[in-house]
Amino acid sequence: MKLYSVKMRASKNNSHISGAEKIIGKPALAAAVTAMTKRALEHSLGEADFINLKIEAAAKEDITVLPALPVSSCKSDTVDGSIKVIEAKLRELDISDPQKIISLLQNCCHMRGAILYDIYTGTRMEPDPIRGVRVTYMDSCLDTQSIINKNHFYEALVLATKVAHAPGMVAELCISDDPNYTTGYLASLKHGYLRLAPVKKYGSSHGGRIFIFDSSKTSVGRLIDYLEKAKILVSGIDTSYFPKQSVTEYAQCSLAQLKKQQLYRTMTVIDTPQNKNITVQQKPLLLFSSNDYLDLANHPDVKQAAAAAALAWGAGTGGSRLTTGTNGLNTLLETKLAEFKGTEAALLFNTGYTANLGVISALADKDTVIFSDEYNHASIIDGCRLSKGTTVIYKHNDMADLEAKIKNTAFSKGIIVSDSVFSMDGDIVNLPAITALAKKYTLFTIIDEAHATGVIGQTGRGAVEYYGHTCHPDLIVGTLSKALGSEGGFVCGSRLIIDYLANKARSFIFSTSQNPAAIGAALKSLELITASCEPVRSLQHNVSYFKQALSGAGIKTTGETAVIPVIIGNEQTALQIAAELYAAGFMVSAIRYPTVPEKTARLRIALMSSHTEQELQNLAGSIKKAFLKHGLLS
Ligand code: WAQ
Ligand code: MG
């Protein structure tokens, strides 16, 4: 593989702040340049205003591989303790004036390079005493892609190994100029790389390097030539010396942090099937946080259909759809879903989450720009992240902002993606405006109807029906697991796009297909919804009734659908109110960051077709009571 040398030098106000070098293969080159640029711009000494990056091809035959110096450590109680060790070690190398060398290093002013000290004449020999001699063209054979920030030990060992092998070199002494880093080292072929701590006071920005050589063994010119030009790769670095954090410790710290921020989550075990009436540890509760909007998850006919499908087709399918996992149930449901949404074709996914992951990552390549609503569901966000495209986030349902961003972005392929009903705010996408913008600027449109299917539109068919069939997105993503009371995701669109997704969507291709019971249940739910719109109507009535009840109680909401948010703001208060409602017999979710923006913690009330007016009135009353108690209403 062809190798390249990369060098970075960065300064601020004409003063050097950072330098780094690598010798790496072509595939890692661009990433290394990015990492070095970042390092120069985010340096602890300040943001560089001048960055010099130099990239040169390095011929293999010009590179020498040296084994890393063996590493050992010596800890002392004080800086003086470390200095005593250094003195003794330098004497072992027949250096007669170690104090002089140490004090040269301790008293040098801030240099870019190192002092070159000749023990033969007892004088400094670097041509430029302000700059010093700077060692360059070196790296290790380790794959260090994961070391993004400066790793003092690793970089120093590479440098020290190169320096120790220089002609006439006797030893090297180093103090970091990083105020937070008090470990230094003494390096020589005889002693190896001896880490010493502390070599300076914590907080001091004094640092430097001194290369101790013997001019009776080499000319200064030859030595400097080697230090500045020889290309060295260091092999066999013992990575056990890298500072490590255990993953378990990391997880423990993260959890502690979540608890401190009131963002720690736990799971509630429900004793009963999904129904508006549930019990938790025998406590009866009225459920106001379920996505089973049409009460189909526990519907006798739906359960019966699930059982029948399992009996006829088995408990599992044993393969992905493209291998052995396609049966008549899958294809029938796809036909029915396409019919229901009014598209040419449909494709099933295992969940709504994996549908978004697969669809967006398959459709957006590196030349695609994805315009995504800031309140889109996590599965859309993750789909954008997984894709190679660029994501541009526009303000929530703000069509002027979306158009401005489209106009300001250069792209060849573009996608607009939005929730149809927003999962945490319960408002509805402006589909007419989105499809008009898509037409005007040649963009592809995707809407996610997870909370729209079975909820909006006269017969529950979603946003297209809600807007009177006046506008059509290119692709509809949906789920079987909310109003349809089963489990799984789906996508509806043109035959061509569905074919494309079946060939390209990795979450589709590499998942075992859904179990027959889930498909059987979804087929029955779809049949029930199509046969009678009574449950949809009842749900929609509950939405307007509950909104009225809330506004009658003086409580605002933006919800227009079965998801009704009541914004509280403070995370802790939201939790407390949810707990108070729980005590009063209502199960309502408190939704917090990162699901919603910080300081917009809320109650997320989810309505079902079976809630009665009295129940809705009771909940509104209890929320009012809690609001009064917490000073949120006067
Ligand atoms: N060539 C010569 N001198 C250099 C170079 C170079 N490429 N880079 C830095 N120096 C000089 C310069 O005077 C700096 O002020 C001084 O060395 C210290 O540089 O095992 O971080 O980059 O944990 O601050 C030691 C790690 C870390 C010990 C050393 O050096 C360990 C370090 P820094
Ligand atoms: Mg440095």
XYZ file of C-alpha atoms and ligand atoms in Angstrom:
668
model
C 0.000 0.000 0.000
C 1.198 3.473 -0.848
C 2.154 5.524 2.203
C 1.962 9.241 2.761
C 3.628 11.502 5.238
C 1.318 14.136 6.693
C 2.621 17.044 8.734
C 0.616 19.649 10.555
C 1.953 22.824 12.134
C -0.402 25.277 13.747
C 0.154 28.694 15.242
C -1.829 31.496 16.761
C -0.668 35.124 16.648
C 2.561 33.854 15.054
C 3.301 31.630 18.002
C 3.472 27.843 17.606
C 0.685 25.953 19.385
C 0.555 22.476 17.924
C 2.302 20.087 15.591
C 1.720 16.497 14.597
C 2.879 14.014 12.004
C 1.716 10.708 10.591
C 2.878 8.209 8.018
C -0.230 6.434 6.793
C -1.912 4.643 3.923
C -4.123 6.294 1.349
C -7.461 5.074 2.810
C -6.797 6.837 6.129
C -5.342 9.998 4.634
C -8.442 12.174 4.381
C -9.565 11.258 7.900
C -6.093 12.049 9.284
C -6.122 15.485 7.673
C -9.559 16.160 9.158
C -8.434 14.993 12.608
C -5.290 17.136 12.480
C -7.242 20.198 11.382
C -9.665 19.643 14.241
C -6.772 19.298 16.660
C -5.301 22.613 15.525
C -8.651 24.359 15.845
C -9.497 22.902 19.240
C -6.109 23.085 20.928
C -5.948 23.846 24.636
C -3.575 26.728 23.859
C -6.240 28.299 21.664
C -7.725 28.170 18.196
C -5.063 28.186 15.481
C -5.167 31.071 13.007
C -2.572 29.504 10.748
C -2.443 25.807 9.881
C 0.196 24.380 7.604
C -0.654 20.918 6.278
C 1.848 19.105 4.106
C 1.175 15.765 2.435
C 3.922 13.876 0.617
C 4.050 10.367 -0.791
C 6.623 8.292 1.106
C 8.345 5.453 -0.740
C 8.409 2.175 1.219
C 12.160 1.738 0.720
C 12.782 5.119 2.346
C 11.018 4.096 5.565
C 12.863 2.404 8.410
C 10.909 0.358 10.923
C 12.290 0.539 14.472
C 11.104 -1.481 17.471
C 9.596 0.723 20.187
C 11.808 1.357 23.207
C 10.818 -0.843 26.146
C 8.686 1.137 28.600
C 9.033 1.379 32.371
C 7.698 3.815 34.947
C 8.967 5.551 38.039
C 6.673 7.476 40.378
C 8.059 9.852 42.982
C 6.409 11.911 45.708
C 7.864 15.185 44.495
C 9.443 16.791 41.430
C 12.761 16.725 43.300
C 12.385 12.982 43.750
C 12.064 12.534 39.974
C 15.028 14.851 39.354
C 17.192 12.660 41.643
C 16.253 9.606 39.580
C 17.111 11.439 36.347
C 20.494 12.491 37.772
C 21.347 8.936 38.718
C 20.298 7.540 35.343
C 22.296 10.186 33.459
C 25.352 9.300 35.525
C 24.911 5.681 34.511
C 25.372 6.950 30.943
C 28.752 8.491 31.951
C 27.351 12.013 31.839
C 29.395 14.030 34.284
C 27.227 17.160 34.610
C 23.591 15.986 34.866
C 22.493 19.008 36.963
C 23.585 21.364 34.210
C 21.516 19.457 31.646
C 18.451 19.329 33.883
C 18.648 23.019 34.637
C 19.064 23.837 30.923
C 15.781 22.031 30.301
C 14.029 23.536 33.312
C 15.039 27.049 32.357
C 14.581 27.008 28.576
C 11.911 29.267 27.177
C 9.031 27.964 25.140
C 10.514 26.292 22.017
C 8.966 24.530 19.061
C 11.772 21.981 18.960
C 14.436 20.590 21.243
C 17.733 21.725 22.699
C 20.685 19.829 21.218
C 23.277 19.383 23.953
C 26.756 18.068 23.164
C 28.348 16.274 26.133
C 31.728 16.230 24.358
C 32.054 20.031 24.385
C 29.417 20.792 27.030
C 27.605 23.259 24.730
C 24.256 23.747 22.995
C 24.512 23.042 19.284
C 21.021 23.688 17.843
C 21.399 26.159 14.959
C 18.394 28.210 16.096
C 18.175 28.369 19.912
C 14.719 29.930 19.809
C 13.122 27.330 17.546
C 15.247 24.307 18.469
C 15.532 21.123 16.424
C 12.214 19.623 15.481
C 11.927 15.883 14.877
C 9.552 14.944 12.108
C 8.589 12.149 9.656
C 7.597 9.516 12.180
C 4.636 7.432 13.191
C 3.826 4.043 14.639
C 2.664 0.904 12.849
C -0.408 0.872 15.108
C -3.830 1.601 13.721
C -4.517 4.777 15.664
C -7.682 5.932 13.945
C -9.518 5.723 17.226
C -7.056 8.056 18.971
C -8.529 11.346 17.936
C -7.183 13.618 20.614
C -3.607 13.912 21.619
C -2.301 10.869 23.426
C 0.827 12.149 25.159
C 2.379 8.785 25.919
C 1.919 7.272 22.509
C 3.216 10.245 20.554
C 6.161 10.676 22.893
C 7.166 7.014 22.619
C 7.226 7.260 18.823
C 9.379 10.384 18.966
C 11.665 8.988 21.667
C 12.229 5.767 19.719
C 13.264 7.698 16.642
C 15.509 10.026 18.653
C 17.185 7.201 20.640
C 18.363 5.659 17.346
C 19.889 8.921 16.051
C 23.638 8.876 15.314
C 25.656 9.875 18.389
C 22.531 10.127 20.589
C 23.101 9.433 24.286
C 19.754 10.281 25.897
C 16.648 12.434 25.710
C 14.861 14.230 28.498
C 11.338 15.591 28.117
C 8.826 17.680 30.046
C 5.416 18.268 28.458
C 4.277 21.859 28.061
C 0.713 20.780 28.762
C -0.158 22.377 32.154
C -2.276 19.335 33.104
C 0.375 16.777 32.229
C 3.127 16.262 34.759
C 4.518 12.959 33.470
C 7.775 13.291 31.541
C 10.378 10.795 30.444
C 14.031 9.952 30.068
C 14.863 7.866 27.015
C 18.028 6.112 25.884
C 18.909 2.865 24.144
C 20.389 1.707 27.458
C 17.420 2.559 29.753
C 14.595 2.388 27.250
C 11.679 4.767 27.764
C 11.448 5.611 31.472
C 8.261 7.455 32.380
C 8.765 9.829 35.294
C 6.095 11.477 37.401
C 5.971 14.206 38.394
C 8.589 16.161 36.460
C 6.935 19.530 37.012
C 4.302 21.219 39.130
C 0.709 20.686 38.080
C -0.567 23.757 36.224
C 2.810 24.902 34.931
C 2.968 25.444 31.185
C 6.706 25.063 31.178
C 7.977 22.199 29.027
C 10.744 21.241 26.669
C 13.012 18.580 25.273
C 16.737 18.156 25.388
C 18.615 15.737 23.131
C 21.936 14.792 24.684
C 24.485 13.634 22.091
C 28.217 13.092 21.699
C 29.871 15.096 18.893
C 32.915 12.833 18.957
C 30.670 10.124 17.455
C 28.750 12.119 14.815
C 28.686 15.444 13.050
C 25.895 17.822 14.088
C 24.833 18.071 10.442
C 24.325 14.319 10.134
C 22.397 14.201 13.410
C 20.029 17.017 12.466
C 19.548 15.525 9.035
C 18.423 12.255 10.621
C 16.105 13.977 13.123
C 14.476 16.189 10.523
C 14.381 13.907 7.482
C 14.684 10.169 8.196
C 11.308 8.462 7.837
C 10.658 6.161 10.780
C 7.810 3.826 11.641
C 7.815 2.449 15.189
C 6.633 -1.125 15.681
C 5.625 -3.131 18.735
C 4.207 -0.362 20.924
C 2.821 -1.906 24.081
C -0.729 -0.589 24.082
C -1.299 -1.723 27.664
C 0.313 1.577 28.701
C -2.431 3.576 27.030
C -4.665 5.240 29.595
C -7.768 3.076 29.727
C -11.302 3.397 30.977
C -13.299 0.224 31.426
C -16.541 0.124 29.480
C -18.406 -0.955 32.604
C -17.057 2.072 34.447
C -18.131 4.273 31.554
C -21.645 2.789 31.689
C -21.772 3.298 35.451
C -20.782 6.982 35.124
C -23.349 7.508 32.372
C -26.117 6.026 34.502
C -25.114 8.122 37.510
C -25.211 11.196 35.290
C -28.703 10.309 34.025
C -29.948 9.887 37.594
C -28.511 13.265 38.550
C -30.309 14.906 35.646
C -33.626 13.161 36.420
C -33.343 11.387 33.079
C -32.941 7.820 34.308
C -35.615 5.492 32.988
C -37.173 2.354 34.375
C -39.796 -0.069 33.090
C -43.216 -0.620 34.568
C -44.555 -4.147 34.529
C -48.225 -4.212 33.547
C -50.174 -7.210 34.856
C -52.917 -7.147 32.244
C -53.184 -7.115 28.451
C -53.146 -3.792 26.609
C -56.532 -2.226 27.368
C -57.688 1.105 28.684
C -58.112 -0.593 32.064
C -54.932 -2.122 33.327
C -53.447 -3.053 36.666
C -49.914 -2.547 37.899
C -49.093 -4.506 41.048
C -52.835 -4.932 41.469
C -53.438 -1.179 41.314
C -56.199 -0.444 38.776
C -55.244 2.323 36.365
C -56.874 4.049 33.444
C -54.384 3.904 30.582
C -53.624 7.192 28.849
C -50.237 6.362 27.366
C -50.866 3.596 24.884
C -50.504 3.773 21.114
C -53.184 1.143 20.775
C -55.454 3.976 19.652
C -58.264 1.813 18.274
C -58.253 -0.835 21.001
C -57.253 -3.546 18.567
C -54.270 -5.100 20.399
C -56.581 -6.996 22.724
C -59.564 -7.260 20.369
C -60.985 -10.834 20.457
C -61.110 -11.138 16.634
C -57.557 -9.837 16.255
C -56.211 -12.207 18.915
C -58.120 -15.038 17.279
C -56.582 -14.183 13.895
C -53.095 -14.086 15.441
C -53.644 -17.515 16.977
C -55.057 -18.927 13.750
C -52.092 -17.618 11.738
C -49.657 -19.153 14.223
C -51.484 -22.490 14.053
C -51.535 -22.454 10.266
C -48.077 -21.020 9.561
C -46.033 -21.678 12.686
C -44.404 -19.462 15.294
C -41.509 -18.254 13.158
C -40.496 -18.008 9.522
C -36.898 -19.211 9.712
C -35.461 -16.787 7.211
C -35.318 -13.325 5.731
C -37.860 -12.333 3.109
C -35.345 -12.812 0.300
C -34.493 -16.368 1.394
C -37.175 -18.587 2.957
C -39.157 -16.016 4.924
C -41.865 -15.022 2.429
C -45.254 -16.716 2.713
C -48.729 -15.970 1.471
C -49.534 -13.934 4.582
C -46.706 -11.431 3.958
C -47.707 -10.793 0.366
C -51.416 -10.602 1.201
C -50.795 -8.021 3.903
C -48.601 -6.000 1.536
C -51.394 -5.948 -1.040
C -53.930 -4.876 1.595
C -51.667 -2.141 2.979
C -51.053 -0.718 -0.514
C -54.821 -0.723 -1.087
C -55.457 0.953 2.267
C -52.944 3.735 1.590
C -53.826 4.021 -2.094
C -50.395 3.185 -3.514
C -49.121 0.681 -6.098
C -47.171 -1.488 -3.691
C -46.043 -2.014 -0.101
C -43.198 -3.699 1.730
C -43.169 -5.041 5.292
C -40.385 -4.353 7.779
C -39.902 -5.789 11.261
C -40.661 -2.527 13.041
C -41.415 1.067 12.124
C -37.971 1.914 13.463
C -36.170 -0.462 11.106
C -38.399 0.701 8.244
C -37.092 4.256 8.602
C -33.548 3.038 9.087
C -33.685 0.895 5.954
C -35.641 3.289 3.749
C -33.647 6.457 4.376
C -30.237 4.797 4.305
C -31.127 3.007 1.060
C -32.540 6.040 -0.732
C -29.954 8.649 0.277
C -26.457 8.182 -1.103
C -23.562 10.578 -0.559
C -24.914 13.020 -3.146
C -28.305 13.259 -1.455
C -29.421 16.026 0.865
C -32.145 15.048 3.335
C -34.331 17.881 4.628
C -35.653 16.679 7.957
C -38.122 18.305 10.393
C -36.450 19.110 13.716
C -39.128 17.157 15.607
C -38.912 13.998 13.512
C -38.950 10.691 15.358
C -35.656 9.129 16.465
C -35.985 6.421 13.817
C -35.923 9.075 11.070
C -32.966 10.782 12.706
C -31.127 7.464 12.937
C -31.991 6.662 9.305
C -30.453 9.997 8.274
C -27.369 9.273 10.382
C -26.979 5.822 8.880
C -27.270 7.119 5.324
C -24.277 8.595 3.517
C -26.267 11.709 2.674
C -26.140 15.143 4.285
C -28.952 16.073 6.643
C -30.354 19.599 6.785
C -32.754 20.155 9.668
C -35.581 22.642 9.223
C -37.736 24.285 11.892
C -40.702 22.264 13.011
C -43.411 22.292 10.322
C -42.074 25.669 9.164
C -42.488 25.716 5.400
C -40.823 29.104 4.936
C -37.743 27.809 6.721
C -37.838 24.597 4.685
C -37.991 26.518 1.409
C -35.202 28.873 2.479
C -33.023 25.883 3.340
C -33.807 24.143 0.045
C -32.873 27.336 -1.829
C -29.657 27.700 0.142
C -28.456 24.152 -0.413
C -26.685 22.827 -3.477
C -27.781 19.261 -4.158
C -28.335 16.878 -7.015
C -30.737 14.543 -5.202
C -32.971 15.724 -2.392
C -35.460 14.203 0.024
C -37.916 15.818 2.422
C -38.788 13.588 5.341
C -41.338 14.350 8.030
C -43.521 12.674 10.572
C -47.135 12.771 9.426
C -48.413 13.168 12.982
C -45.603 14.257 15.293
C -45.132 11.697 18.000
C -44.492 14.060 20.906
C -46.510 17.087 19.817
C -49.516 15.474 18.182
C -49.671 18.050 15.376
C -50.028 17.250 11.676
C -47.511 17.758 8.862
C -48.270 20.468 6.302
C -48.382 17.932 3.499
C -49.828 20.218 0.795
C -46.942 22.650 1.267
C -44.344 19.899 1.406
C -45.513 18.212 -1.779
C -45.703 21.599 -3.530
C -42.117 22.415 -2.508
C -41.049 18.948 -3.606
C -42.566 19.527 -7.028
C -41.054 22.983 -7.366
C -37.535 21.893 -6.413
C -37.539 18.256 -7.590
C -37.411 16.503 -4.233
C -38.601 13.101 -3.096
C -41.035 13.091 -0.155
C -41.364 10.626 2.712
C -43.894 10.876 5.525
C -44.014 8.621 8.553
C -47.594 7.790 9.475
C -46.866 5.880 12.669
C -49.307 8.052 14.635
C -51.518 8.947 11.653
C -52.668 5.551 10.427
C -56.049 4.752 11.969
C -56.087 8.208 13.550
C -56.445 10.992 10.964
C -58.520 11.153 7.812
C -62.229 10.335 7.856
C -61.627 6.595 7.668
C -58.234 6.615 9.366
C -56.185 6.310 6.197
C -53.779 9.073 7.241
C -52.586 12.438 5.954
C -53.500 11.953 2.287
C -57.128 11.371 3.271
C -56.968 14.149 5.888
C -56.028 16.608 3.125
C -58.794 15.333 0.845
C -56.533 13.412 -1.557
C -55.155 16.670 -2.905
C -51.512 15.839 -2.277
C -49.489 12.630 -2.363
C -46.063 11.953 -0.882
C -43.718 9.639 -2.787
C -43.417 7.254 0.114
C -45.433 6.505 3.231
C -43.786 4.744 6.157
C -46.064 3.142 8.707
C -46.287 0.767 11.581
C -48.494 -2.180 12.424
C -47.807 -1.696 16.108
C -49.875 1.327 17.026
C -53.470 1.717 15.780
C -53.223 -1.651 14.028
C -52.577 -3.347 17.362
C -49.914 -5.760 16.107
C -46.182 -5.489 15.512
C -44.074 -4.552 12.494
C -43.439 -1.727 10.061
C -44.296 -1.088 6.436
C -43.660 1.197 3.503
C -46.130 2.127 0.747
C -45.148 3.659 -2.579
C -44.659 3.046 -6.265
C -43.844 -0.455 -7.514
C -40.434 0.804 -8.607
C -39.440 2.268 -5.247
C -40.729 -0.801 -3.412
C -38.619 -3.026 -5.702
C -35.639 -0.801 -5.058
C -36.125 -1.033 -1.293
C -36.509 -4.821 -1.366
C -33.089 -4.905 -3.039
C -31.342 -2.165 -1.103
C -32.841 -1.641 2.350
C -30.467 -3.498 4.638
C -32.818 -3.697 7.610
C -35.276 -5.484 5.287
C -32.719 -7.743 3.620
C -30.935 -8.870 6.779
C -33.850 -9.458 9.151
C -35.799 -12.641 9.613
C -39.305 -11.884 8.426
C -42.093 -11.267 10.904
C -43.810 -14.043 12.744
C -47.114 -15.229 11.252
C -49.115 -14.265 14.356
C -48.165 -10.596 13.930
C -49.127 -10.657 10.264
C -52.392 -12.484 10.939
C -53.317 -9.921 13.589
C -52.505 -6.986 11.313
C -54.582 -8.458 8.489
C -57.574 -8.756 10.806
C -57.129 -5.218 12.183
C -56.975 -3.807 8.695
C -60.129 -5.729 7.808
C -61.920 -4.339 10.883
C -60.862 -0.745 10.196
C -61.896 -1.016 6.568
C -65.261 -2.602 7.441
C -66.317 0.066 9.942
C -64.990 3.528 10.697
C -66.867 3.596 14.023
C -63.703 3.202 16.195
C -61.848 5.866 14.155
C -64.774 8.234 14.562
C -64.985 7.553 18.274
C -61.249 8.254 18.646
C -61.569 11.513 16.724
C -64.526 12.511 18.881
C -62.431 11.818 21.990
C -59.660 14.054 20.654
C -61.919 17.069 20.235
C -63.796 16.353 23.460
C -60.593 16.092 25.511
C -59.078 19.215 23.958
C -62.204 21.094 24.969
C -62.052 19.656 28.450
C -58.425 20.789 28.783
C -59.094 24.261 27.491
C -62.098 24.460 29.811
C -59.640 23.740 32.637
C -57.340 26.503 31.376
C -54.669 24.139 30.054
C -53.057 24.660 26.656
C -52.145 21.978 24.151
C -50.954 21.895 20.542
C -52.215 18.368 19.928
C -54.681 17.823 17.097
C -54.616 14.042 17.142
C -54.668 11.132 19.573
C -51.373 12.396 21.002
C -52.092 15.322 23.303
C -49.026 16.969 24.860
C -49.315 19.077 27.972
C -46.066 20.991 28.308
C -44.671 21.387 31.819
C -41.063 22.349 31.113
C -39.156 21.227 34.161
C -38.161 17.544 34.098
C -38.645 17.000 37.830
C -42.088 18.644 37.897
C -43.212 16.568 34.929
C -42.211 13.422 36.793
C -43.982 14.566 39.949
C -47.211 15.375 38.148
C -47.140 12.030 36.341
C -46.683 10.372 39.757
C -49.616 12.322 41.210
C -51.840 11.328 38.297
C -50.709 7.754 38.812
C -51.749 7.928 42.455
C -55.122 9.235 41.269
C -55.459 6.201 38.979
C -54.273 7.532 35.620
C -51.303 6.139 33.741
C -49.847 9.052 31.798
C -46.261 9.256 30.486
C -43.901 12.045 31.421
C -41.676 12.610 28.392
C -38.273 14.145 28.904
C -35.081 15.037 27.099
C -33.643 13.543 24.873
C -36.999 12.387 23.484
C -38.119 16.029 23.486
C -35.979 19.204 23.655
C -34.555 20.088 27.066
C -36.853 22.063 29.379
C -39.935 21.043 27.387
C -40.729 18.021 29.542
C -44.375 17.168 29.173
C -47.249 14.862 29.866
C -47.945 12.932 26.714
C -51.553 11.862 26.829
C -52.522 9.210 24.334
C -56.213 8.701 23.716
C -58.034 5.525 22.758
C -61.337 5.024 20.976
C -62.755 3.362 24.092
C -62.177 6.246 26.529
C -65.511 7.675 27.670
C -66.358 11.354 27.995
C -66.538 10.937 31.755
C -63.046 9.419 31.840
C -61.658 12.248 29.726
C -63.337 14.813 31.951
C -61.885 13.145 35.057
C -58.374 13.217 33.637
C -58.643 16.877 32.642
C -59.837 17.625 36.190
C -56.932 15.783 37.780
C -54.401 17.553 35.556
C -55.911 20.870 36.557
C -55.577 19.934 40.212
C -51.910 19.020 39.768
C -51.234 22.228 37.821
C -52.764 24.319 40.597
C -50.711 22.472 43.202
C -47.465 23.107 41.307
C -48.241 26.753 40.593
C -48.615 26.170 36.864
C -52.118 27.618 36.903
C -53.485 30.453 38.930
N 10.696 17.609 17.973
C 11.443 18.181 18.914
N 10.958 18.751 19.997
C 9.651 18.744 20.169
C 8.780 18.147 19.241
C 9.358 17.566 18.096
N 8.604 16.983 17.159
N 7.526 18.309 19.683
C 7.608 18.961 20.842
N 8.886 19.248 21.151
C 9.403 19.941 22.328
C 8.893 21.353 22.443
O 9.895 22.155 22.983
C 7.772 21.225 23.427
O 7.634 22.393 24.168
C 8.248 20.087 24.306
O 8.973 19.234 23.446
C 7.149 19.319 24.934
O 6.229 18.954 23.921
O 4.974 8.594 28.958
O 3.468 16.081 25.461
O 4.193 18.031 22.975
O 3.208 9.732 29.541
O 4.208 19.051 25.320
C 5.457 12.953 27.569
C 4.671 11.719 27.829
C 4.619 13.913 26.769
C 5.205 10.942 28.985
C 5.488 14.956 26.144
O 5.452 16.925 24.848
C 4.397 9.679 29.180
C 4.695 16.023 25.451
P 4.901 18.272 24.256
Mg 3.716 18.616 20.752
